mmCIF file of N, CA and C in Angstrom:
data_model
loop_
_atom_site.group_PDB
_atom_site.id
_atom_site.type_symbol
_atom_site.label_atom_id
_atom_site.label_comp_id
_atom_site.label_asym_id
_atom_site.label_seq_id
_atom_site.Cartn_x
_atom_site.Cartn_y
_atom_site.Cartn_z
ATOM 1 N N MET A 1 -6.596 -34.188 15.878
ATOM 2 C CA MET A 1 -5.563 -35.168 15.558
ATOM 3 C C MET A 1 -4.245 -34.436 15.322
ATOM 4 N N THR A 2 -3.189 -34.919 15.928
ATOM 5 C CA THR A 2 -1.855 -34.359 15.789
ATOM 6 C C THR A 2 -1.166 -34.995 14.597
ATOM 7 N N GLU A 3 -0.490 -34.175 13.822
ATOM 8 C CA GLU A 3 0.265 -34.699 12.682
ATOM 9 C C GLU A 3 1.671 -35.073 13.140
ATOM 10 N N LEU A 4 2.158 -36.200 12.647
ATOM 11 C CA LEU A 4 3.536 -36.626 12.886
ATOM 12 C C LEU A 4 4.144 -36.980 11.545
ATOM 13 N N SER A 5 5.351 -36.506 11.304
ATOM 14 C CA SER A 5 6.053 -36.916 10.090
ATOM 15 C C SER A 5 6.408 -38.395 10.216
ATOM 16 N N ALA A 6 6.783 -38.989 9.097
ATOM 17 C CA ALA A 6 7.187 -40.396 9.126
ATOM 18 C C ALA A 6 8.382 -40.583 10.053
ATOM 19 N N ASP A 7 9.355 -39.663 9.992
ATOM 20 C CA ASP A 7 10.534 -39.773 10.855
ATOM 21 C C ASP A 7 10.166 -39.630 12.334
ATOM 22 N N ALA A 8 9.275 -38.687 12.631
ATOM 23 C CA ALA A 8 8.856 -38.503 14.021
ATOM 24 C C ALA A 8 8.091 -39.727 14.517
ATOM 25 N N GLY A 9 7.221 -40.283 13.668
ATOM 26 C CA GLY A 9 6.479 -41.484 14.045
ATOM 27 C C GLY A 9 7.396 -42.662 14.300
ATOM 28 N N ASN A 10 8.391 -42.840 13.436
ATOM 29 C CA ASN A 10 9.353 -43.937 13.630
ATOM 30 C C ASN A 10 10.152 -43.749 14.906
ATOM 31 N N ALA A 11 10.588 -42.520 15.170
ATOM 32 C CA ALA A 11 11.352 -42.237 16.386
ATOM 33 C C ALA A 11 10.496 -42.490 17.624
ATOM 34 N N LEU A 12 9.245 -42.080 17.561
ATOM 35 C CA LEU A 12 8.352 -42.272 18.702
ATOM 36 C C LEU A 12 8.064 -43.753 18.928
ATOM 37 N N ARG A 13 7.896 -44.524 17.861
ATOM 38 C CA ARG A 13 7.708 -45.972 18.021
ATOM 39 C C ARG A 13 8.949 -46.617 18.635
ATOM 40 N N SER A 14 10.115 -46.129 18.258
ATOM 41 C CA SER A 14 11.358 -46.649 18.836
ATOM 42 C C SER A 14 11.430 -46.339 20.331
ATOM 43 N N ALA A 15 11.074 -45.111 20.697
ATOM 44 C CA ALA A 15 11.060 -44.737 22.118
ATOM 45 C C ALA A 15 10.023 -45.567 22.875
ATOM 46 N N LEU A 16 8.861 -45.773 22.257
ATOM 47 C CA LEU A 16 7.824 -46.584 22.893
ATOM 48 C C LEU A 16 8.306 -48.020 23.091
ATOM 49 N N SER A 17 8.971 -48.573 22.104
ATOM 50 C CA SER A 17 9.512 -49.937 22.242
ATOM 51 C C SER A 17 10.518 -50.011 23.389
ATOM 52 N N ALA A 18 11.362 -48.997 23.507
ATOM 53 C CA ALA A 18 12.332 -48.961 24.610
ATOM 54 C C ALA A 18 11.618 -48.845 25.952
ATOM 55 N N GLU A 19 10.545 -48.082 26.005
ATOM 56 C CA GLU A 19 9.778 -47.944 27.251
ATOM 57 C C GLU A 19 9.077 -49.258 27.611
ATOM 58 N N HIS A 20 8.520 -49.953 26.612
ATOM 59 C CA HIS A 20 7.929 -51.275 26.886
ATOM 60 C C HIS A 20 8.981 -52.192 27.514
ATOM 61 N N ALA A 21 10.160 -52.218 26.907
ATOM 62 C CA ALA A 21 11.238 -53.078 27.416
ATOM 63 C C ALA A 21 11.646 -52.657 28.825
ATOM 64 N N ALA A 22 11.742 -51.352 29.067
ATOM 65 C CA ALA A 22 12.148 -50.871 30.389
ATOM 66 C C ALA A 22 11.149 -51.294 31.464
ATOM 67 N N VAL A 23 9.868 -51.171 31.174
ATOM 68 C CA VAL A 23 8.844 -51.587 32.143
ATOM 69 C C VAL A 23 9.032 -53.067 32.476
ATOM 70 N N TRP A 24 9.255 -53.886 31.458
ATOM 71 C CA TRP A 24 9.445 -55.324 31.664
ATOM 72 C C TRP A 24 10.721 -55.602 32.462
ATOM 73 N N VAL A 25 11.812 -54.924 32.088
ATOM 74 C CA VAL A 25 13.109 -55.153 32.737
ATOM 75 C C VAL A 25 13.076 -54.727 34.204
ATOM 76 N N TYR A 26 12.399 -53.626 34.498
ATOM 77 C CA TYR A 26 12.303 -53.194 35.888
ATOM 78 C C TYR A 26 11.547 -54.224 36.721
ATOM 79 N N GLY A 27 10.513 -54.827 36.150
ATOM 80 C CA GLY A 27 9.809 -55.893 36.866
ATOM 81 C C GLY A 27 10.710 -57.083 37.136
ATOM 82 N N LEU A 28 11.493 -57.472 36.135
ATOM 83 C CA LEU A 28 12.431 -58.585 36.295
ATOM 84 C C LEU A 28 13.493 -58.258 37.341
ATOM 85 N N ALA A 29 14.085 -57.086 37.241
ATOM 86 C CA ALA A 29 15.184 -56.707 38.138
ATOM 87 C C ALA A 29 14.742 -56.667 39.598
ATOM 88 N N SER A 30 13.482 -56.321 39.824
ATOM 89 C CA SER A 30 13.013 -56.211 41.213
ATOM 90 C C SER A 30 13.126 -57.539 41.964
ATOM 91 N N ALA A 31 13.147 -58.646 41.252
ATOM 92 C CA ALA A 31 13.272 -59.957 41.896
ATOM 93 C C ALA A 31 14.680 -60.200 42.447
ATOM 94 N N PHE A 32 15.648 -59.418 42.019
ATOM 95 C CA PHE A 32 17.039 -59.638 42.419
ATOM 96 C C PHE A 32 17.581 -58.561 43.349
ATOM 97 N N VAL A 33 16.718 -57.686 43.824
ATOM 98 C CA VAL A 33 17.146 -56.552 44.644
ATOM 99 C C VAL A 33 16.947 -56.864 46.111
ATOM 100 N N SER A 34 17.964 -56.558 46.901
ATOM 101 C CA SER A 34 17.884 -56.845 48.324
ATOM 102 C C SER A 34 17.781 -55.588 49.193
ATOM 103 N N GLU A 35 18.269 -54.465 48.709
ATOM 104 C CA GLU A 35 18.260 -53.229 49.510
ATOM 105 C C GLU A 35 16.946 -52.473 49.336
ATOM 106 N N ALA A 36 16.395 -51.988 50.439
ATOM 107 C CA ALA A 36 15.121 -51.261 50.404
ATOM 108 C C ALA A 36 15.226 -49.989 49.563
ATOM 109 N N ARG A 37 16.331 -49.272 49.659
ATOM 110 C CA ARG A 37 16.470 -48.018 48.897
ATOM 111 C C ARG A 37 16.524 -48.292 47.403
ATOM 112 N N VAL A 38 17.120 -49.396 47.011
ATOM 113 C CA VAL A 38 17.184 -49.760 45.590
ATOM 114 C C VAL A 38 15.813 -50.206 45.116
ATOM 115 N N ARG A 39 15.115 -50.973 45.925
ATOM 116 C CA ARG A 39 13.756 -51.408 45.575
ATOM 117 C C ARG A 39 12.848 -50.190 45.394
ATOM 118 N N SER A 40 12.972 -49.215 46.266
ATOM 119 C CA SER A 40 12.171 -47.997 46.160
ATOM 120 C C SER A 40 12.489 -47.249 44.862
ATOM 121 N N ALA A 41 13.775 -47.162 44.531
ATOM 122 C CA ALA A 41 14.178 -46.502 43.277
ATOM 123 C C ALA A 41 13.636 -47.259 42.068
ATOM 124 N N ILE A 42 13.625 -48.569 42.131
ATOM 125 C CA ILE A 42 13.085 -49.390 41.040
ATOM 126 C C ILE A 42 11.586 -49.147 40.893
ATOM 127 N N ASP A 43 10.867 -49.121 41.993
ATOM 128 C CA ASP A 43 9.423 -48.891 41.928
ATOM 129 C C ASP A 43 9.109 -47.528 41.330
ATOM 130 N N ASP A 44 9.863 -46.503 41.742
ATOM 131 C CA ASP A 44 9.662 -45.152 41.221
ATOM 132 C C ASP A 44 9.972 -45.110 39.722
ATOM 133 N N ALA A 45 11.068 -45.708 39.328
ATOM 134 C CA ALA A 45 11.463 -45.701 37.918
ATOM 135 C C ALA A 45 10.449 -46.458 37.065
ATOM 136 N N ALA A 46 9.965 -47.579 37.548
ATOM 137 C CA ALA A 46 8.977 -48.355 36.795
ATOM 138 C C ALA A 46 7.718 -47.520 36.551
ATOM 139 N N ALA A 47 7.281 -46.789 37.562
ATOM 140 C CA ALA A 47 6.100 -45.931 37.407
ATOM 141 C C ALA A 47 6.356 -44.830 36.379
ATOM 142 N N GLN A 48 7.549 -44.254 36.391
ATOM 143 C CA GLN A 48 7.874 -43.213 35.407
ATOM 144 C C GLN A 48 7.926 -43.792 33.999
ATOM 145 N N HIS A 49 8.473 -44.989 33.847
ATOM 146 C CA HIS A 49 8.512 -45.622 32.530
ATOM 147 C C HIS A 49 7.097 -45.953 32.046
ATOM 148 N N GLN A 50 6.234 -46.379 32.934
ATOM 149 C CA GLN A 50 4.848 -46.651 32.547
ATOM 150 C C GLN A 50 4.167 -45.371 32.061
ATOM 151 N N ARG A 51 4.424 -44.264 32.747
ATOM 152 C CA ARG A 51 3.838 -42.973 32.357
ATOM 153 C C ARG A 51 4.331 -42.551 30.976
ATOM 154 N N LEU A 52 5.636 -42.679 30.735
ATOM 155 C CA LEU A 52 6.190 -42.301 29.434
ATOM 156 C C LEU A 52 5.718 -43.249 28.332
ATOM 157 N N ARG A 53 5.628 -44.526 28.655
ATOM 158 C CA ARG A 53 5.101 -45.498 27.690
ATOM 159 C C ARG A 53 3.693 -45.115 27.271
ATOM 160 N N ASP A 54 2.859 -44.786 28.256
ATOM 161 C CA ASP A 54 1.476 -44.432 27.960
ATOM 162 C C ASP A 54 1.394 -43.127 27.160
ATOM 163 N N ALA A 55 2.259 -42.169 27.468
ATOM 164 C CA ALA A 55 2.266 -40.901 26.727
ATOM 165 C C ALA A 55 2.684 -41.119 25.276
ATOM 166 N N ALA A 56 3.671 -41.964 25.045
ATOM 167 C CA ALA A 56 4.117 -42.248 23.682
ATOM 168 C C ALA A 56 3.023 -42.968 22.906
ATOM 169 N N ASP A 57 2.389 -43.934 23.529
ATOM 170 C CA ASP A 57 1.314 -44.669 22.871
ATOM 171 C C ASP A 57 0.153 -43.735 22.527
ATOM 172 N N ARG A 58 -0.194 -42.870 23.449
ATOM 173 C CA ARG A 58 -1.290 -41.917 23.232
ATOM 174 C C ARG A 58 -0.955 -40.959 22.090
ATOM 175 N N ALA A 59 0.287 -40.477 22.025
ATOM 176 C CA ALA A 59 0.689 -39.560 20.950
ATOM 177 C C ALA A 59 0.599 -40.241 19.588
ATOM 178 N N LEU A 60 0.989 -41.493 19.519
ATOM 179 C CA LEU A 60 0.881 -42.230 18.256
ATOM 180 C C LEU A 60 -0.579 -42.432 17.862
ATOM 181 N N ARG A 61 -1.408 -42.808 18.824
ATOM 182 C CA ARG A 61 -2.833 -43.007 18.528
ATOM 183 C C ARG A 61 -3.492 -41.700 18.102
ATOM 184 N N ASP A 62 -3.145 -40.596 18.794
ATOM 185 C CA ASP A 62 -3.712 -39.292 18.444
ATOM 186 C C ASP A 62 -3.329 -38.857 17.030
ATOM 187 N N ALA A 63 -2.177 -39.307 16.571
ATOM 188 C CA ALA A 63 -1.709 -38.975 15.219
ATOM 189 C C ALA A 63 -2.147 -40.029 14.202
ATOM 190 N N ALA A 64 -2.978 -40.971 14.624
ATOM 191 C CA ALA A 64 -3.451 -42.055 13.757
ATOM 192 C C ALA A 64 -2.290 -42.824 13.135
ATOM 193 N N GLN A 65 -1.246 -43.018 13.930
ATOM 194 C CA GLN A 65 -0.078 -43.782 13.484
ATOM 195 C C GLN A 65 -0.078 -45.121 14.208
ATOM 196 N N PRO A 66 0.499 -46.147 13.577
ATOM 197 C CA PRO A 66 0.576 -47.449 14.261
ATOM 198 C C PRO A 66 1.455 -47.356 15.505
ATOM 199 N N SER A 67 1.055 -48.074 16.525
ATOM 200 C CA SER A 67 1.806 -48.103 17.783
ATOM 201 C C SER A 67 2.835 -49.229 17.734
ATOM 202 N N ALA A 68 3.537 -49.421 18.810
ATOM 203 C CA ALA A 68 4.494 -50.527 18.958
ATOM 204 C C ALA A 68 4.004 -51.390 20.107
ATOM 205 N N ALA A 69 3.798 -52.645 19.842
ATOM 206 C CA ALA A 69 3.284 -53.556 20.866
ATOM 207 C C ALA A 69 4.403 -54.024 21.788
ATOM 208 N N ALA A 70 4.048 -54.249 23.034
ATOM 209 C CA ALA A 70 4.997 -54.827 23.982
ATOM 210 C C ALA A 70 5.229 -56.284 23.614
ATOM 211 N N GLN A 71 6.429 -56.750 23.841
ATOM 212 C CA GLN A 71 6.771 -58.143 23.604
ATOM 213 C C GLN A 71 6.479 -58.946 24.877
ATOM 214 N N PRO A 72 6.281 -60.251 24.757
ATOM 215 C CA PRO A 72 6.035 -61.050 25.960
ATOM 216 C C PRO A 72 7.269 -61.164 26.849
ATOM 217 N N GLY A 73 8.443 -60.950 26.290
ATOM 218 C CA GLY A 73 9.687 -61.006 27.054
ATOM 219 C C GLY A 73 10.788 -60.336 26.260
ATOM 220 N N TYR A 74 11.891 -60.032 26.933
ATOM 221 C CA TYR A 74 13.005 -59.336 26.295
ATOM 222 C C TYR A 74 14.315 -60.016 26.672
ATOM 223 N N ASP A 75 15.237 -60.035 25.726
ATOM 224 C CA ASP A 75 16.571 -60.592 25.974
ATOM 225 C C ASP A 75 17.387 -59.531 26.709
ATOM 226 N N VAL A 76 17.809 -59.844 27.909
ATOM 227 C CA VAL A 76 18.570 -58.873 28.690
ATOM 228 C C VAL A 76 20.071 -58.983 28.442
ATOM 229 N N GLY A 77 20.487 -59.977 27.682
ATOM 230 C CA GLY A 77 21.878 -60.065 27.259
ATOM 231 C C GLY A 77 22.852 -60.649 28.255
ATOM 232 N N GLN A 78 22.388 -60.953 29.438
ATOM 233 C CA GLN A 78 23.276 -61.528 30.451
ATOM 234 C C GLN A 78 22.438 -62.216 31.510
ATOM 235 N N PRO A 79 23.030 -63.168 32.200
ATOM 236 C CA PRO A 79 22.273 -63.818 33.286
ATOM 237 C C PRO A 79 22.140 -62.879 34.488
ATOM 238 N N LEU A 80 21.018 -62.973 35.150
ATOM 239 C CA LEU A 80 20.800 -62.197 36.363
ATOM 240 C C LEU A 80 20.872 -63.148 37.545
ATOM 241 N N GLY A 81 21.564 -62.719 38.585
ATOM 242 C CA GLY A 81 21.670 -63.570 39.750
ATOM 243 C C GLY A 81 21.767 -62.798 41.049
ATOM 244 N N ASP A 82 21.978 -61.491 40.935
ATOM 245 C CA ASP A 82 22.112 -60.675 42.133
ATOM 246 C C ASP A 82 21.762 -59.229 41.803
ATOM 247 N N GLN A 83 21.848 -58.390 42.824
ATOM 248 C CA GLN A 83 21.489 -56.987 42.665
ATOM 249 C C GLN A 83 22.388 -56.281 41.645
ATOM 250 N N LYS A 84 23.681 -56.561 41.663
ATOM 251 C CA LYS A 84 24.601 -55.885 40.747
ATOM 252 C C LYS A 84 24.285 -56.224 39.288
ATOM 253 N N SER A 85 24.015 -57.484 38.991
ATOM 254 C CA SER A 85 23.684 -57.861 37.614
ATOM 255 C C SER A 85 22.335 -57.263 37.199
ATOM 256 N N ALA A 86 21.397 -57.169 38.139
ATOM 257 C CA ALA A 86 20.103 -56.560 37.848
ATOM 258 C C ALA A 86 20.266 -55.075 37.527
ATOM 259 N N ILE A 87 21.099 -54.392 38.271
ATOM 260 C CA ILE A 87 21.325 -52.967 38.021
ATOM 261 C C ILE A 87 22.015 -52.756 36.681
ATOM 262 N N ALA A 88 22.900 -53.657 36.300
ATOM 263 C CA ALA A 88 23.546 -53.549 34.987
ATOM 264 C C ALA A 88 22.501 -53.609 33.874
ATOM 265 N N VAL A 89 21.503 -54.443 34.020
ATOM 266 C CA VAL A 89 20.434 -54.547 33.027
ATOM 267 C C VAL A 89 19.571 -53.279 33.043
ATOM 268 N N LEU A 90 19.325 -52.734 34.226
ATOM 269 C CA LEU A 90 18.563 -51.486 34.325
ATOM 270 C C LEU A 90 19.309 -50.339 33.640
ATOM 271 N N LEU A 91 20.595 -50.313 33.814
ATOM 272 C CA LEU A 91 21.413 -49.280 33.176
ATOM 273 C C LEU A 91 21.282 -49.358 31.654
ATOM 274 N N LYS A 92 21.318 -50.556 31.113
ATOM 275 C CA LYS A 92 21.168 -50.736 29.663
ATOM 276 C C LYS A 92 19.781 -50.278 29.208
ATOM 277 N N ALA A 93 18.753 -50.585 29.982
ATOM 278 C CA ALA A 93 17.393 -50.154 29.637
ATOM 279 C C ALA A 93 17.298 -48.634 29.624
ATOM 280 N N GLU A 94 17.935 -47.980 30.591
ATOM 281 C CA GLU A 94 17.912 -46.512 30.632
ATOM 282 C C GLU A 94 18.649 -45.916 29.426
ATOM 283 N N GLN A 95 19.747 -46.526 29.060
ATOM 284 C CA GLN A 95 20.486 -46.040 27.892
ATOM 285 C C GLN A 95 19.646 -46.186 26.624
ATOM 286 N N ASP A 96 18.943 -47.303 26.492
ATOM 287 C CA ASP A 96 18.081 -47.511 25.326
ATOM 288 C C ASP A 96 16.949 -46.478 25.281
ATOM 289 N N CYS A 97 16.363 -46.190 26.425
ATOM 290 C CA CYS A 97 15.300 -45.181 26.479
ATOM 291 C C CYS A 97 15.842 -43.799 26.126
ATOM 292 N N ALA A 98 17.023 -43.475 26.625
ATOM 293 C CA ALA A 98 17.622 -42.179 26.310
ATOM 294 C C ALA A 98 17.850 -42.040 24.806
ATOM 295 N N VAL A 99 18.322 -43.093 24.158
ATOM 296 C CA VAL A 99 18.529 -43.064 22.707
ATOM 297 C C VAL A 99 17.189 -42.837 22.002
ATOM 298 N N GLY A 100 16.156 -43.532 22.428
ATOM 299 C CA GLY A 100 14.837 -43.377 21.812
ATOM 300 C C GLY A 100 14.285 -41.978 21.951
ATOM 301 N N TRP A 101 14.360 -41.415 23.147
ATOM 302 C CA TRP A 101 13.805 -40.079 23.367
ATOM 303 C C TRP A 101 14.640 -39.002 22.692
ATOM 304 N N ARG A 102 15.935 -39.190 22.626
ATOM 305 C CA ARG A 102 16.766 -38.221 21.906
ATOM 306 C C ARG A 102 16.387 -38.214 20.426
ATOM 307 N N SER A 103 16.119 -39.379 19.875
ATOM 308 C CA SER A 103 15.707 -39.459 18.482
ATOM 309 C C SER A 103 14.389 -38.716 18.247
ATOM 310 N N VAL A 104 13.467 -38.820 19.191
ATOM 311 C CA VAL A 104 12.215 -38.071 19.077
ATOM 312 C C VAL A 104 12.502 -36.584 19.058
ATOM 313 N N LEU A 105 13.362 -36.120 19.961
ATOM 314 C CA LEU A 105 13.726 -34.697 19.979
ATOM 315 C C LEU A 105 14.297 -34.240 18.648
ATOM 316 N N GLU A 106 15.089 -35.086 18.034
ATOM 317 C CA GLU A 106 15.748 -34.731 16.785
ATOM 318 C C GLU A 106 14.816 -34.791 15.579
ATOM 319 N N ASN A 107 13.634 -35.389 15.739
ATOM 320 C CA ASN A 107 12.769 -35.627 14.577
ATOM 321 C C ASN A 107 11.392 -34.981 14.645
ATOM 322 N N THR A 108 11.150 -34.148 15.630
ATOM 323 C CA THR A 108 9.839 -33.490 15.700
ATOM 324 C C THR A 108 9.993 -32.025 16.085
ATOM 325 N N GLU A 109 9.039 -31.243 15.619
ATOM 326 C CA GLU A 109 8.944 -29.833 16.004
ATOM 327 C C GLU A 109 7.746 -29.599 16.922
ATOM 328 N N ASP A 110 6.938 -30.634 17.145
ATOM 329 C CA ASP A 110 5.757 -30.521 17.989
ATOM 330 C C ASP A 110 6.177 -30.227 19.430
ATOM 331 N N ALA A 111 5.708 -29.097 19.961
ATOM 332 C CA ALA A 111 6.141 -28.651 21.295
ATOM 333 C C ALA A 111 5.767 -29.651 22.392
ATOM 334 N N GLY A 112 4.565 -30.195 22.336
ATOM 335 C CA GLY A 112 4.150 -31.151 23.367
ATOM 336 C C GLY A 112 4.967 -32.427 23.327
ATOM 337 N N LEU A 113 5.215 -32.918 22.133
ATOM 338 C CA LEU A 113 6.004 -34.134 21.994
ATOM 339 C C LEU A 113 7.461 -33.892 22.378
ATOM 340 N N ARG A 114 7.975 -32.718 22.058
ATOM 341 C CA ARG A 114 9.349 -32.384 22.452
ATOM 342 C C ARG A 114 9.465 -32.310 23.976
ATOM 343 N N THR A 115 8.443 -31.796 24.628
ATOM 344 C CA THR A 115 8.445 -31.740 26.100
ATOM 345 C C THR A 115 8.480 -33.147 26.688
ATOM 346 N N THR A 116 7.660 -34.024 26.146
ATOM 347 C CA THR A 116 7.650 -35.418 26.611
ATOM 348 C C THR A 116 9.004 -36.076 26.365
ATOM 349 N N ALA A 117 9.564 -35.853 25.168
ATOM 350 C CA ALA A 117 10.853 -36.454 24.819
ATOM 351 C C ALA A 117 11.979 -35.929 25.705
ATOM 352 N N LEU A 118 11.957 -34.640 25.987
ATOM 353 C CA LEU A 118 12.989 -34.072 26.865
ATOM 354 C C LEU A 118 12.860 -34.638 28.274
ATOM 355 N N ASP A 119 11.643 -34.798 28.741
ATOM 356 C CA ASP A 119 11.407 -35.413 30.048
ATOM 357 C C ASP A 119 11.951 -36.843 30.065
ATOM 358 N N GLY A 120 11.635 -37.603 29.025
ATOM 359 C CA GLY A 120 12.119 -38.983 28.947
ATOM 360 C C GLY A 120 13.634 -39.063 28.900
ATOM 361 N N LEU A 121 14.255 -38.229 28.084
ATOM 362 C CA LEU A 121 15.715 -38.223 27.965
ATOM 363 C C LEU A 121 16.369 -37.822 29.283
ATOM 364 N N THR A 122 15.876 -36.762 29.890
ATOM 365 C CA THR A 122 16.459 -36.263 31.134
ATOM 366 C C THR A 122 16.334 -37.279 32.265
ATOM 367 N N LYS A 123 15.154 -37.856 32.399
ATOM 368 C CA LYS A 123 14.956 -38.814 33.492
ATOM 369 C C LYS A 123 15.743 -40.103 33.269
ATOM 370 N N SER A 124 15.845 -40.548 32.020
ATOM 371 C CA SER A 124 16.654 -41.749 31.757
ATOM 372 C C SER A 124 18.125 -41.490 32.063
ATOM 373 N N ALA A 125 18.624 -40.325 31.673
ATOM 374 C CA ALA A 125 20.024 -39.985 31.950
ATOM 375 C C ALA A 125 20.271 -39.882 33.455
ATOM 376 N N THR A 126 19.316 -39.312 34.170
ATOM 377 C CA THR A 126 19.447 -39.176 35.622
ATOM 378 C C THR A 126 19.429 -40.550 36.302
ATOM 379 N N ARG A 127 18.502 -41.414 35.877
ATOM 380 C CA ARG A 127 18.455 -42.751 36.472
ATOM 381 C C ARG A 127 19.706 -43.552 36.127
ATOM 382 N N ALA A 128 20.211 -43.411 34.911
ATOM 383 C CA ALA A 128 21.444 -44.117 34.537
ATOM 384 C C ALA A 128 22.592 -43.674 35.443
ATOM 385 N N THR A 129 22.656 -42.388 35.731
ATOM 386 C CA THR A 129 23.690 -41.887 36.644
ATOM 387 C C THR A 129 23.513 -42.501 38.030
ATOM 388 N N ARG A 130 22.267 -42.573 38.487
ATOM 389 C CA ARG A 130 21.986 -43.176 39.805
ATOM 390 C C ARG A 130 22.473 -44.621 39.844
ATOM 391 N N TRP A 131 22.181 -45.381 38.789
ATOM 392 C CA TRP A 131 22.583 -46.793 38.780
ATOM 393 C C TRP A 131 24.095 -46.930 38.719
ATOM 394 N N ARG A 132 24.777 -46.049 37.971
ATOM 395 C CA ARG A 132 26.243 -46.107 37.949
ATOM 396 C C ARG A 132 26.813 -45.792 39.328
ATOM 397 N N LEU A 133 26.253 -44.799 40.007
ATOM 398 C CA LEU A 133 26.714 -44.463 41.357
ATOM 399 C C LEU A 133 26.457 -45.620 42.325
ATOM 400 N N THR A 134 25.316 -46.267 42.195
ATOM 401 C CA THR A 134 24.963 -47.378 43.083
ATOM 402 C C THR A 134 25.971 -48.517 42.969
ATOM 403 N N THR A 135 26.465 -48.755 41.771
ATOM 404 C CA THR A 135 27.424 -49.849 41.568
ATOM 405 C C THR A 135 28.873 -49.374 41.558
ATOM 406 N N GLY A 136 29.104 -48.092 41.808
ATOM 407 C CA GLY A 136 30.463 -47.571 41.897
ATOM 408 C C GLY A 136 31.165 -47.362 40.566
ATOM 409 N N GLN A 137 30.424 -47.279 39.482
ATOM 410 C CA GLN A 137 31.036 -47.055 38.170
ATOM 411 C C GLN A 137 31.481 -45.606 38.031
ATOM 412 N N GLN A 138 32.619 -45.444 37.402
ATOM 413 C CA GLN A 138 33.145 -44.106 37.126
ATOM 414 C C GLN A 138 33.561 -44.025 35.667
ATOM 415 N N PRO A 139 33.275 -42.971 34.978
ATOM 416 C CA PRO A 139 32.511 -41.839 35.469
ATOM 417 C C PRO A 139 31.036 -42.193 35.611
ATOM 418 N N ALA A 140 30.382 -41.520 36.527
ATOM 419 C CA ALA A 140 28.977 -41.821 36.785
ATOM 420 C C ALA A 140 28.062 -41.180 35.747
ATOM 421 N N THR A 141 28.507 -40.108 35.144
ATOM 422 C CA THR A 141 27.697 -39.451 34.127
ATOM 423 C C THR A 141 28.344 -39.607 32.759
ATOM 424 N N GLN A 142 27.525 -39.481 31.746
ATOM 425 C CA GLN A 142 28.022 -39.530 30.386
ATOM 426 C C GLN A 142 27.703 -38.220 29.695
ATOM 427 N N PRO A 143 28.637 -37.709 28.904
ATOM 428 C CA PRO A 143 28.322 -36.509 28.146
ATOM 429 C C PRO A 143 27.341 -36.852 27.022
ATOM 430 N N PHE A 144 26.460 -35.935 26.718
ATOM 431 C CA PHE A 144 25.519 -36.099 25.621
ATOM 432 C C PHE A 144 24.714 -37.398 25.711
ATOM 433 N N PRO A 145 23.881 -37.532 26.751
ATOM 434 C CA PRO A 145 23.097 -38.751 26.899
ATOM 435 C C PRO A 145 22.214 -38.991 25.682
ATOM 436 N N GLY A 146 22.021 -40.252 25.388
ATOM 437 C CA GLY A 146 21.154 -40.630 24.292
ATOM 438 C C GLY A 146 21.853 -40.790 22.951
ATOM 439 N N GLN A 147 23.157 -40.582 22.941
ATOM 440 C CA GLN A 147 23.863 -40.837 21.687
ATOM 441 C C GLN A 147 23.931 -42.337 21.471
ATOM 442 N N PRO A 148 23.559 -42.775 20.251
ATOM 443 C CA PRO A 148 23.623 -44.225 20.011
ATOM 444 C C PRO A 148 25.043 -44.755 20.010
#
């Protein structure tokens, strides 16, 4: 059994909640995508979010800490009607995941968990950059990803 401090457990539950939301949002966004390359990127990202979600859940269970349950639905904060609005929601989901994983990095010394958190933070920041480039947003990158 892996030990997690209260702060590390809370940070990991927050990251897990963001991953649950991202998996749901990617499923929703796929209904509004028309380009094959964007659909492919969505499918790849959804699979990566599922992997990170499962890793976070497993780490919490291994530490005998309570997990975070997925919600039946999530408020995306805006109406979706086309590919651009769907990508805007995906961008927000990636930013939320980056914040969650950065918090895990800041609250644990466990090497395995830090590796998972760094992977989550890096991939969320990379996908956020991809979505900004897809919609022509500038700047496409943000300094210090995961800052709340």
